[in-house]
């Protein structure tokens, strides 16, 4: 059992920089939470406060109902996996994995069993006598995870664990972490700047910007119903297209293009009649149709899809991920439709949704 409650947590560094503002999160037992956001948004600071590696300036941290805000890192029963693995070069893989237990003076037979069990889970059984320098980056990362597993901590913390791996290995290691999570059913917090990692790994994502939590939800919730323009632009690749549009009778008028509204969309936008809002359309929601003309300036074949960059109307930049293989030339015109639209308040950036007032 490991439930974690982060309550109204702030972080102000000694140099008066406030890195985290009023962070709130209830992590359920066995949940895999991913903190995602651009560099400098406060993800690592948050993780390090949870680990006990940074003081908490205000707020509380509860583990299984017990206040651990002031508890030193070593007594928190959490294990952290770092980006740079932090392995001891002069020790074997076995010794690296056994190290924390040896320090704690555990019974050598118990240590042996735990190391072998963790090595088995991670496919490292045949590597135990090697030194870290003899292993690949992916294997080293697994040793770092093994070192956490043997401790059987209440909470696993991962700080950008895949950043030092190449793209292919990143995908494979990501799947291993997912399997590990399924197998251990452990509570995990995982920090990354990579939205793909967030979408593929998380039970729930916490999306942050400039020290503030922007949205907490399942990957589908963040993709399908982003709370604001920031989340909409950060989650999804290639990023969502945005256009300034004015809400007219039954349609949206952009610069040099118009799009029709469905009955439901008309209802949602009723309070915005005559006002300028932001229309968001994901590239995968721009498909062949009869709504607007896309003037092509690049055509990239991805196999199943073709990624088109170009303009609609008066020089509004747009990316489209068309289903299928196309070979458009620079200057070609493609008729497109927006199969799904998102709306954002121009001033606040907040998503305009059904049942919400302007
Ligand atoms: P992220 O993990 O999202 O990249 P960080 O948590 O590392 O972001 O940093 C958040 C903010 O706090 C940044 O503005 C960063 O410069 C600042 N910061 C991080 N560590 C320190 C520190 N030790 N002292 C002062 N400011 C720091």
mmCIF file of C-alpha atoms in Angstrom, residues 229 241-248 251-259 275-279 291-295 310-318 338 346:
data_model
loop_
_atom_site.group_PDB
_atom_site.id
_atom_site.type_symbol
_atom_site.label_atom_id
_atom_site.label_comp_id
_atom_site.label_asym_id
_atom_site.label_seq_id
_atom_site.Cartn_x
_atom_site.Cartn_y
_atom_site.Cartn_z
ATOM 1 C CA UNK A 229 -4.318 26.310 -24.698
ATOM 2 C CA UNK A 241 -2.844 24.282 -34.992
ATOM 3 C CA UNK A 242 -4.292 27.516 -33.610
ATOM 4 C CA UNK A 243 -6.227 30.216 -35.464
ATOM 5 C CA UNK A 244 -7.789 33.483 -34.350
ATOM 6 C CA UNK A 245 -11.415 33.344 -35.445
ATOM 7 C CA UNK A 246 -14.523 35.444 -34.899
ATOM 8 C CA UNK A 247 -17.743 33.706 -33.884
ATOM 9 C CA UNK A 248 -20.440 34.530 -36.484
ATOM 10 C CA UNK A 251 -19.706 29.776 -38.559
ATOM 11 C CA UNK A 252 -16.239 30.842 -37.563
ATOM 12 C CA UNK A 253 -14.534 33.499 -39.601
ATOM 13 C CA UNK A 254 -10.747 33.344 -39.708
ATOM 14 C CA UNK A 255 -8.318 35.425 -41.739
ATOM 15 C CA UNK A 256 -9.325 34.498 -45.272
ATOM 16 C CA UNK A 257 -11.232 31.323 -44.416
ATOM 17 C CA UNK A 258 -14.513 30.258 -42.856
ATOM 18 C CA UNK A 259 -15.554 27.050 -41.142
ATOM 19 C CA UNK A 275 -16.126 37.765 -30.218
ATOM 20 C CA UNK A 276 -12.704 36.573 -31.272
ATOM 21 C CA UNK A 277 -11.652 33.211 -29.874
ATOM 22 C CA UNK A 278 -8.931 30.743 -30.677
ATOM 23 C CA UNK A 279 -9.772 27.704 -32.777
ATOM 24 C CA UNK A 291 -14.168 23.439 -45.724
ATOM 25 C CA UNK A 292 -10.927 25.243 -46.500
ATOM 26 C CA UNK A 293 -8.104 25.244 -49.020
ATOM 27 C CA UNK A 294 -4.677 24.249 -47.831
ATOM 28 C CA UNK A 295 -1.817 25.636 -49.870
ATOM 29 C CA UNK A 310 1.159 24.842 -45.566
ATOM 30 C CA UNK A 311 -1.263 27.719 -45.221
ATOM 31 C CA UNK A 312 -4.994 28.272 -45.166
ATOM 32 C CA UNK A 313 -6.680 31.593 -45.925
ATOM 33 C CA UNK A 314 -4.468 34.640 -45.525
ATOM 34 C CA UNK A 315 -1.185 33.048 -44.585
ATOM 35 C CA UNK A 316 -2.399 31.062 -41.536
ATOM 36 C CA UNK A 317 0.153 28.306 -40.953
ATOM 37 C CA UNK A 318 -1.249 24.804 -40.683
ATOM 38 C CA UNK A 338 -11.601 20.158 -39.729
ATOM 39 C CA UNK A 346 -8.616 34.439 -26.357
#
